[in-house]
Amino acid sequence: MNAESQSNKSLQVIILAAGKGTRMYSNLPKVLHKLAGKSLVEHVIKSAEELEAESISLVYGHGGEQVKDLLIEKQLFWCEQKEQLGTGHAVQQAVKTISDAADVLILYGDVPLLSSGTLNKLREAKQDSSLALLTARLTNPHGYGRIVRDNKSKIEKIVEEKDASETEKVINEINSGVMIIDGDKLKLWLTKIGNNNAQGEYYLTDLIELAVLEGETVNSYIVDDNKQIEGINNKIQLAQLEREYQKRQAYTLMEKGVTLRDPARFDLRGSIETGQDVTIDINVIIEGHCKIGSNVTIGANTVLKNMTVGDNVEILENCILEKSIINNGCNIGPFARLRPETQLDENAKVGNFVEIKKAHIARGSKVNHLSYIGDTEMGENVNIGAGTITCNYDGAYKHLTKIGDNAFIGSNTALVAPIEIGEGATVGAGSTLSRNAEAEKLTFTRSGQKTLDGWKRPSK
Ligand code: UD1
Ligand code: CA
């Protein structure tokens, strides 16, 4: 059978995720711990989805409700394994979802870097045999099941570390745990495995010896990228694979022309689209999906979450920007915060210690220093003086502030919403306005300035 006819056979995936993850020391089930902003099991599901699997069955146990809550939108068959009696027993819980004619791919929920490309290679390696194993050659094979081959290099069986003889322990080809197997054969052989071994578990790996005894050839694909088969059992491995994943993402971005000042200090927890000449300084975190235009610089220690950024934008250091749109030519920061539903039009400027929430700032307007602008509709070329606050909340409701084109708001002004500042209006510094300000006029509230003659500062 060639690769093409192979792909005609439907593919069903079983993901094993019932293990407790004792060594994570966490209330969170192991597979829900996050790598690059996404749970471990979601990484595995993504690879399965890329293979266009007909079905995905998830074997769950510990913390099942939490796992279900997170994956509620996924199309999955949920198979509970009440007691963790071994990998063979785990797969047994999912066989009811498997059809005889399918190719069944068995994956682990705690192996997040395995790519669909590698899995396709394994599919091809299966050819016309009943099963194929994904294996690896490791310099330190300790802990893994070893692949035992005969003198013609044909696979004979897998021996678990705890059951291995001294000569078997020397074998450096290991079982990744991932296999692809005919549905009917899987069902048949699973009924034949026992638990007479060092761990008293039902080993999925015992299927290999059974297959060989029935005269089957067991094929294999040896991965060339060992990180892909690494599983996570503790926080150290979680951090190591996180770094590895981040490094791979960073290199992919650099290959596309993005300048990363230090790829080891860049975190992408989601996805990013970039134009040309994007420069990202150290300790930048990108979350969700961000779209960045051309000629954009992002300063150190800045977080962007679900942002859309146009061309020729300069974002300085230490900004926190979320679910907002920054159009071409804007300048942001340092220390600026954009909260969701903010839109900055062309050439707007948002400076230091400015918080903007749910506001539209039209082109050329400037909010340069120490301001809060919330629930605001601002026209073009407005100048907002330092320390201006929109008082948008009365304790119960949020109210709108409207500021017309070319308005000039003096420093330290409180605009008590709902309120409208007319086009070209000027508001004197230090005002607290609770009524509208007329267009083209100067409006201010201010108590007069006094000087006391003969006053003396108290002294000791
Ligand atoms: C297993 C393999 C071993 C392989 C190694 C790769 C067996 C018997 N051994 O060993 O050959 O080298 O993986 O990492 O298969 N799980 C369940 N229910 C259970 C037991 C396990 O869902 O009852 C799940 C775990 O959550 C985990 C996966 O299966 O995702 C593997 O289990 P684990 O105990 O880590 O397998 P190993 O003993 O390390
Ligand atoms: Ca085990």
Coordinates of C-alpha atoms and ligand atoms in Angstrom, one line a residue:
M1 CA 0.0 0.0 0.0
N2 CA 1.4 3.4 -0.8
A3 CA 1.0 6.6 1.1
E4 CA -1.9 7.7 -0.9
S5 CA -4.0 4.6 -0.4
Q6 CA -2.9 4.8 3.2
S7 CA -4.6 8.1 3.7
N8 CA -7.9 6.7 2.4
K9 CA -8.1 4.7 5.6
S10 CA -9.8 6.7 8.2
L11 CA -7.8 7.8 11.2
Q12 CA -9.1 7.7 14.8
V13 CA -7.1 9.2 17.6
I14 CA -7.0 8.1 21.3
I15 CA -5.3 10.5 23.7
L16 CA -4.2 9.1 27.1
A17 CA -4.6 11.7 29.7
A18 CA -5.8 9.9 32.9
G19 CA -2.5 10.0 34.7
K20 CA -2.5 12.0 38.0
G21 CA 0.7 13.9 37.5
T22 CA 1.7 13.4 41.1
R23 CA 5.1 15.1 40.5
M24 CA 3.5 18.3 39.5
Y25 CA 2.3 18.9 43.1
S26 CA -0.8 20.7 41.8
N27 CA -4.5 20.6 42.1
L28 CA -4.7 21.2 38.4
P29 CA -4.7 17.9 36.3
K30 CA -1.3 17.6 34.6
V31 CA -2.6 17.9 31.1
L32 CA -4.1 21.3 31.9
H33 CA -0.8 22.9 32.8
K34 CA 0.1 25.5 30.2
L35 CA 2.8 25.6 27.6
A36 CA 3.0 28.8 25.6
G37 CA -0.3 29.9 26.9
K38 CA -2.2 26.7 25.9
S39 CA -2.8 23.6 28.0
L40 CA -0.6 20.5 27.2
V41 CA -3.6 18.5 26.0
E42 CA -4.7 21.2 23.6
H43 CA -1.3 21.0 21.9
V44 CA -1.8 17.3 21.4
I45 CA -5.4 17.9 20.2
K46 CA -4.2 20.5 17.7
S47 CA -1.7 18.0 16.2
A48 CA -4.5 15.4 16.0
E49 CA -6.8 18.0 14.3
E50 CA -4.2 18.8 11.7
L51 CA -4.2 15.1 10.7
E52 CA -7.9 15.5 10.0
A53 CA -8.7 12.6 12.3
E54 CA -12.2 11.3 12.0
S55 CA -12.6 11.2 15.8
I56 CA -10.5 12.0 18.9
S57 CA -11.2 10.1 22.1
L58 CA -9.8 11.4 25.3
V59 CA -9.1 9.0 28.2
Y60 CA -9.4 11.0 31.3
G61 CA -9.3 10.2 35.0
H62 CA -8.0 12.7 37.6
G63 CA -9.7 16.1 37.5
G64 CA -12.0 15.0 34.7
E65 CA -14.5 17.8 35.3
Q66 CA -11.8 20.5 35.0
V67 CA -10.5 18.9 31.8
K68 CA -14.1 18.8 30.4
D69 CA -14.7 22.4 31.3
L70 CA -11.7 23.6 29.4
L71 CA -12.3 21.5 26.3
I72 CA -16.1 22.0 26.2
E73 CA -15.9 23.4 22.6
K74 CA -13.9 20.5 21.2
Q75 CA -15.4 17.6 19.4
L76 CA -14.2 14.7 21.6
F77 CA -15.3 11.3 22.8
W78 CA -14.9 11.3 26.6
C79 CA -13.8 8.0 28.0
E80 CA -13.3 7.7 31.7
Q81 CA -10.6 5.5 33.2
K82 CA -11.7 5.3 36.9
E83 CA -8.6 3.6 38.1
Q84 CA -5.2 4.0 36.4
L85 CA -4.3 0.3 35.8
G86 CA -1.8 1.0 33.0
T87 CA -1.6 2.3 29.4
G88 CA -3.2 -0.9 28.0
H89 CA -6.1 -0.5 30.4
A90 CA -6.4 3.2 29.4
V91 CA -6.7 2.4 25.7
Q92 CA -9.3 -0.3 26.6
Q93 CA -11.6 2.5 27.9
A94 CA -11.7 4.0 24.4
V95 CA -12.1 1.0 22.2
K96 CA -15.9 1.4 22.1
T97 CA -15.3 4.6 20.0
I98 CA -13.1 2.8 17.5
S99 CA -14.2 1.1 14.2
D100 CA -12.5 -2.0 13.0
A101 CA -11.4 -0.5 9.7
A102 CA -9.7 2.6 11.1
D103 CA -6.1 3.3 11.7
V104 CA -5.9 4.1 15.4
L105 CA -3.3 6.6 16.5
I106 CA -2.4 6.5 20.2
L107 CA -1.0 9.7 21.7
Y108 CA -0.2 11.0 25.2
G109 CA -1.8 14.1 26.6
D110 CA 1.5 15.2 28.2
V111 CA 3.7 15.2 25.1
P112 CA 3.1 18.7 23.7
L113 CA 5.8 19.2 21.0
L114 CA 4.9 16.2 18.8
S115 CA 4.1 17.6 15.4
S116 CA 1.5 16.5 12.8
G117 CA 4.4 16.2 10.3
T118 CA 6.1 13.6 12.5
L119 CA 2.8 11.8 12.9
N120 CA 2.3 11.7 9.2
K121 CA 5.8 10.1 8.8
L122 CA 4.6 7.4 11.3
R123 CA 1.5 6.9 9.3
E124 CA 3.5 6.4 6.1
A125 CA 5.9 4.0 7.9
K126 CA 3.0 1.8 8.9
Q127 CA 2.5 0.8 5.2
D128 CA 0.6 -2.5 5.0
S129 CA 1.5 -3.8 8.4
S130 CA -0.9 -3.8 11.4
L131 CA 1.1 -1.5 13.5
A132 CA 3.9 1.0 13.6
L133 CA 5.8 2.5 16.6
L134 CA 7.3 5.9 17.0
T135 CA 10.7 5.4 18.5
A136 CA 13.8 7.4 19.2
R137 CA 17.5 6.9 19.9
L138 CA 18.6 8.5 23.2
T139 CA 22.0 8.8 24.7
N140 CA 20.3 8.3 28.1
P141 CA 17.4 5.8 27.6
H142 CA 16.8 5.4 31.3
G143 CA 13.1 5.1 32.3
Y144 CA 11.8 4.4 28.9
G145 CA 10.6 1.1 27.4
R146 CA 13.3 -0.4 25.2
I147 CA 12.8 -1.5 21.6
V148 CA 14.1 -5.1 21.3
R149 CA 15.0 -6.1 17.7
D150 CA 16.2 -9.4 16.3
N151 CA 19.4 -9.9 14.4
K152 CA 17.6 -8.8 11.2
S153 CA 16.7 -5.7 13.0
K154 CA 13.0 -6.6 13.1
I155 CA 11.1 -5.4 16.2
E156 CA 10.4 -8.3 18.6
K157 CA 9.0 -6.6 21.7
I158 CA 9.2 -3.7 24.1
V159 CA 10.6 -4.2 27.5
E160 CA 9.8 -1.6 30.3
E161 CA 12.7 -0.3 32.3
K162 CA 11.5 -2.0 35.4
D163 CA 11.2 -5.4 33.6
A164 CA 14.4 -5.1 31.6
S165 CA 17.5 -7.4 31.9
E166 CA 20.9 -5.8 32.1
T167 CA 21.6 -6.4 28.4
E168 CA 18.2 -5.0 27.5
K169 CA 18.9 -1.9 29.5
V170 CA 21.9 -1.1 27.2
I171 CA 19.5 -0.7 24.2
N172 CA 19.3 3.0 23.4
E173 CA 16.3 2.8 21.1
I174 CA 13.2 3.7 23.1
N175 CA 9.5 3.6 22.8
S176 CA 7.9 7.0 22.6
G177 CA 4.6 5.5 23.5
V178 CA 3.0 6.7 20.3
M179 CA 1.8 4.0 17.9
I180 CA -0.6 3.6 15.0
I181 CA -2.5 0.3 14.8
D182 CA -5.4 -1.3 12.9
G183 CA -8.7 -0.9 14.8
D184 CA -9.6 -4.6 14.7
K185 CA -6.2 -5.8 15.8
L186 CA -6.1 -3.3 18.6
K187 CA -9.4 -4.6 20.0
L188 CA -8.4 -8.2 19.6
W189 CA -4.9 -8.0 21.2
L190 CA -6.0 -5.8 24.1
T191 CA -8.2 -8.6 25.3
K192 CA -5.1 -10.8 25.5
I193 CA -2.7 -8.7 27.6
G194 CA -2.2 -9.4 31.3
N195 CA -0.7 -7.5 34.2
N196 CA 2.0 -10.0 35.3
N197 CA 4.9 -7.6 35.4
A198 CA 7.0 -5.5 37.7
Q199 CA 4.4 -2.8 38.0
G200 CA 1.3 -5.0 38.0
E201 CA -0.1 -2.9 35.2
Y202 CA -1.7 -3.6 31.9
Y203 CA 1.0 -2.5 29.4
L204 CA -0.1 -1.3 26.0
T205 CA 3.4 -2.2 25.0
D206 CA 2.7 -5.9 25.4
L207 CA 0.7 -5.7 22.1
I208 CA 4.0 -5.7 20.2
E209 CA 5.0 -9.2 21.3
L210 CA 1.5 -10.5 20.7
A211 CA 1.6 -9.1 17.1
V212 CA 5.0 -10.7 16.5
L213 CA 3.8 -14.0 17.8
E214 CA 0.9 -13.9 15.3
G215 CA 3.5 -13.4 12.5
E216 CA 2.9 -9.7 12.0
T217 CA 5.7 -7.2 11.1
V218 CA 6.0 -4.3 13.4
N219 CA 7.2 -1.2 11.6
S220 CA 8.7 1.9 13.1
Y221 CA 9.6 5.5 12.4
I222 CA 12.6 6.8 14.4
V223 CA 12.2 10.5 15.1
D224 CA 15.1 12.8 14.3
D225 CA 14.0 15.5 16.7
N226 CA 13.9 13.9 20.2
K227 CA 12.3 16.9 21.9
Q228 CA 9.1 16.0 20.1
I229 CA 8.6 12.9 22.1
E230 CA 9.4 14.3 25.5
G231 CA 6.7 14.1 28.1
I232 CA 6.2 16.3 31.0
N233 CA 6.1 15.0 34.6
N234 CA 7.3 17.9 36.7
K235 CA 7.7 21.7 36.6
I236 CA 11.3 21.4 35.5
Q237 CA 10.4 19.5 32.4
L238 CA 7.5 21.9 31.8
A239 CA 9.9 24.9 31.9
Q240 CA 12.4 23.2 29.7
L241 CA 9.9 22.3 27.0
E242 CA 8.4 25.8 27.3
R243 CA 11.8 27.3 26.5
E244 CA 12.4 24.8 23.7
Y245 CA 9.0 25.7 22.2
Q246 CA 9.6 29.4 22.6
K247 CA 13.0 29.1 20.9
R248 CA 11.4 27.3 17.9
Q249 CA 8.8 30.0 17.6
A250 CA 11.4 32.8 17.9
Y251 CA 13.6 31.2 15.2
T252 CA 10.6 30.8 12.9
L253 CA 9.8 34.5 13.3
M254 CA 13.5 35.5 12.7
E255 CA 13.5 33.4 9.6
K256 CA 10.6 35.5 8.3
G257 CA 12.6 38.7 9.0
V258 CA 11.4 39.8 12.4
T259 CA 14.2 41.3 14.5
L260 CA 14.3 39.9 18.0
R261 CA 16.8 41.6 20.2
D262 CA 17.1 38.4 22.2
P263 CA 15.2 35.3 21.1
A264 CA 15.7 33.8 24.6
R265 CA 13.8 36.7 26.1
F266 CA 10.7 36.6 23.9
D267 CA 7.5 34.8 24.7
L268 CA 4.7 34.1 22.2
R269 CA 1.7 32.6 23.9
G270 CA -0.6 32.4 20.9
S271 CA 0.1 33.6 17.4
I272 CA 1.4 36.6 15.6
E273 CA 1.3 38.0 12.1
T274 CA 3.9 40.5 11.1
G275 CA 4.8 42.9 8.3
Q276 CA 8.3 43.8 7.3
D277 CA 10.9 45.4 9.6
V278 CA 9.3 44.6 12.9
T279 CA 11.8 45.0 15.8
I280 CA 11.0 43.5 19.2
D281 CA 13.1 44.3 22.2
I282 CA 13.7 42.0 25.2
N283 CA 11.0 40.6 27.5
V284 CA 8.1 41.2 25.2
I285 CA 5.1 38.9 25.7
I286 CA 2.6 38.3 22.9
E287 CA -0.7 36.7 23.9
G288 CA -3.7 35.6 22.0
H289 CA -3.6 36.6 18.3
C290 CA -1.7 39.8 17.4
K291 CA -1.5 41.4 14.0
I292 CA 1.5 43.8 13.6
G293 CA 2.1 45.9 10.5
S294 CA 5.4 47.0 8.9
N295 CA 8.1 49.3 10.5
V296 CA 6.9 48.7 14.0
T297 CA 9.2 48.7 17.0
I298 CA 8.1 47.2 20.3
G299 CA 10.0 48.3 23.4
A300 CA 11.3 46.1 26.2
N301 CA 8.9 44.6 28.8
T302 CA 5.8 45.2 26.8
V303 CA 2.8 42.9 26.7
L304 CA 0.4 42.8 23.7
K305 CA -2.7 40.7 24.0
N306 CA -5.1 40.3 21.0
M307 CA -3.8 43.5 19.5
T308 CA -4.0 44.9 16.0
V309 CA -1.2 47.3 15.1
G310 CA -0.8 49.2 11.9
D311 CA 2.4 50.4 10.1
N312 CA 5.0 52.8 11.3
V313 CA 4.0 52.4 14.9
E314 CA 6.4 53.0 17.8
I315 CA 5.6 51.3 21.1
L316 CA 8.0 52.2 23.8
E317 CA 9.0 50.2 26.9
N318 CA 6.7 48.9 29.6
C319 CA 3.3 49.1 27.9
I320 CA 0.4 46.8 28.5
L321 CA -1.9 46.7 25.5
E322 CA -5.0 44.6 25.2
K323 CA -7.7 44.0 22.5
S324 CA -7.2 47.4 20.9
I325 CA -6.5 48.8 17.5
I326 CA -3.5 51.0 16.9
N327 CA -3.6 52.5 13.5
N328 CA -0.6 53.7 11.3
G329 CA 1.9 56.2 12.7
C330 CA 0.9 56.1 16.3
N331 CA 3.3 56.5 19.2
I332 CA 2.6 54.7 22.5
G333 CA 4.3 54.7 25.9
P334 CA 6.5 54.3 27.7
F335 CA 4.3 52.9 30.6
A336 CA 1.0 53.2 28.7
R337 CA -2.0 50.9 29.2
L338 CA -4.6 50.3 26.5
R339 CA -7.6 48.3 27.8
P340 CA -10.1 46.5 25.6
E341 CA -12.1 48.3 22.9
T342 CA -9.7 51.2 22.4
Q343 CA -9.1 52.4 18.9
L344 CA -6.4 54.9 18.0
D345 CA -6.5 56.4 14.6
E346 CA -3.6 57.6 12.5
N347 CA -0.8 59.5 14.2
A348 CA -2.4 59.5 17.6
K349 CA -0.1 59.7 20.6
V350 CA -0.5 58.0 24.0
G351 CA 2.2 58.8 26.4
N352 CA 3.5 57.8 29.8
F353 CA 1.2 56.7 32.7
V354 CA -1.9 57.0 30.5
E355 CA -4.7 54.5 30.8
I356 CA -7.3 54.3 28.0
K357 CA -10.4 52.1 28.1
K358 CA -13.1 51.7 25.5
A359 CA -12.3 54.9 23.7
H360 CA -12.0 56.1 20.2
I361 CA -9.2 58.6 19.7
A362 CA -9.3 60.1 16.2
R363 CA -6.3 61.0 14.1
G364 CA -3.6 63.2 15.4
S365 CA -4.9 63.5 19.0
K366 CA -2.6 63.4 21.9
V367 CA -2.9 62.1 25.4
N368 CA 0.6 62.5 26.5
H369 CA 0.9 62.3 30.3
L370 CA -0.8 60.9 33.4
S371 CA -4.4 60.6 32.2
Y372 CA -7.4 58.3 32.3
I373 CA -9.6 58.3 29.3
G374 CA -12.5 55.9 29.5
D375 CA -15.8 55.5 27.5
T376 CA -14.8 58.4 25.3
E377 CA -15.4 59.5 21.7
M378 CA -12.6 61.9 20.9
G379 CA -12.2 63.8 17.6
E380 CA -9.1 64.7 15.6
N381 CA -6.2 66.8 16.8
V382 CA -7.4 67.0 20.3
N383 CA -4.8 67.9 23.0
I384 CA -5.4 66.4 26.4
G385 CA -3.3 68.0 29.1
A386 CA -1.4 66.1 31.7
G387 CA -3.6 64.7 34.5
T388 CA -6.9 64.8 32.7
I389 CA -9.5 62.3 34.0
T390 CA -12.8 61.3 32.4
C391 CA -15.0 60.6 35.4
N392 CA -17.0 57.9 33.6
Y393 CA -18.5 56.0 36.5
D394 CA -21.0 57.3 39.0
G395 CA -20.9 54.2 41.1
A396 CA -23.7 52.5 39.2
Y397 CA -23.5 53.4 35.5
K398 CA -20.8 54.2 33.0
H399 CA -21.3 57.4 31.0
L400 CA -19.9 58.7 27.7
T401 CA -17.5 61.7 27.2
K402 CA -17.5 63.3 23.8
I403 CA -14.7 65.6 22.8
G404 CA -14.9 67.5 19.5
D405 CA -12.1 68.0 16.9
N406 CA -9.3 70.5 17.9
A407 CA -10.4 70.8 21.5
F408 CA -7.7 71.6 24.0
I409 CA -8.1 70.3 27.6
G410 CA -6.0 72.0 30.1
S411 CA -4.0 70.0 32.6
N412 CA -5.5 68.4 35.7
T413 CA -9.1 68.6 34.4
A414 CA -11.9 66.3 35.5
L415 CA -14.6 65.8 32.9
V416 CA -17.7 64.4 34.7
A417 CA -19.6 62.3 32.2
P418 CA -22.0 62.3 30.5
I419 CA -20.4 65.4 29.0
E420 CA -19.6 67.0 25.7
I421 CA -16.8 69.3 24.8
G422 CA -17.4 71.2 21.6
E423 CA -15.1 71.5 18.6
G424 CA -12.3 73.8 19.2
A425 CA -13.3 74.3 22.8
T426 CA -10.6 75.2 25.3
V427 CA -10.9 74.0 28.9
G428 CA -8.8 75.9 31.5
A429 CA -6.3 73.9 33.6
G430 CA -7.6 72.5 36.9
S431 CA -11.3 72.6 35.9
T432 CA -13.9 70.1 37.1
L433 CA -16.6 70.2 34.4
S434 CA -20.0 68.6 34.9
R435 CA -21.8 70.5 32.1
N436 CA -21.0 70.7 28.4
A437 CA -18.3 73.1 27.1
E438 CA -19.3 75.2 24.1
A439 CA -17.4 75.0 20.9
E440 CA -14.6 77.5 20.2
K441 CA -14.9 79.1 23.7
L442 CA -12.8 79.0 26.9
T443 CA -14.5 77.2 29.8
F444 CA -13.0 76.8 33.2
T445 CA -13.9 76.4 36.8
R446 CA -11.4 77.8 39.1
S447 CA -11.3 79.6 42.5
G448 CA -9.4 82.8 42.5
Q449 CA -5.7 82.9 43.4
K450 CA -4.9 84.6 46.7
T451 CA -1.7 85.8 48.4
L452 CA -1.7 86.6 52.1
D453 CA 0.6 89.4 53.1
G454 CA 2.5 89.1 56.4
W455 CA 1.9 85.3 56.7
K456 CA 4.7 83.3 58.3
R457 CA 5.4 79.6 57.9
P458 CA 5.3 77.9 61.3
S459 CA 8.7 77.1 62.8
K460 CA 9.9 75.1 65.8
Ligands
UD1_1 C1 5.1 4.4 28.8 C2 5.5 3.2 28.0 C3 7.0 3.2 27.7 C4 7.4 4.4 27.0 C5 7.0 5.6 27.8 C6 7.2 6.9 27.0 C7 3.9 1.5 28.6 C8 3.6 0.3 29.5 N1 5.1 2.0 28.7 O1 5.7 4.3 30.1 O2 7.3 2.0 26.9 O3 8.8 4.4 26.9 O4 5.5 5.6 28.1 O5 7.0 8.0 27.8 O6 3.0 1.9 27.9 N2 -1.9 6.8 31.4 C9 -3.3 6.7 31.5 N3 -3.8 5.7 32.3 C10 -3.0 4.8 32.9 C11 -1.6 4.9 32.8 C12 -1.1 5.9 32.0 O7 -4.0 7.5 31.0 O8 -3.5 3.9 33.6 C13 -1.4 7.8 30.5 C14 -0.6 8.9 31.3 O9 -1.4 9.9 31.7 C15 0.5 9.3 30.3 C16 0.7 8.1 29.4 O10 -0.5 7.3 29.6 O11 0.0 10.4 29.5 C17 1.9 7.3 29.8 O12 1.9 6.9 31.1 P1 3.2 6.8 31.9 O13 2.8 6.2 33.3 O14 3.9 8.1 31.9 O15 4.0 5.7 31.1 P2 5.4 5.1 31.4 O16 5.3 4.2 32.5 O17 6.4 6.2 31.5
CA2 CA 3.9 4.0 34.6

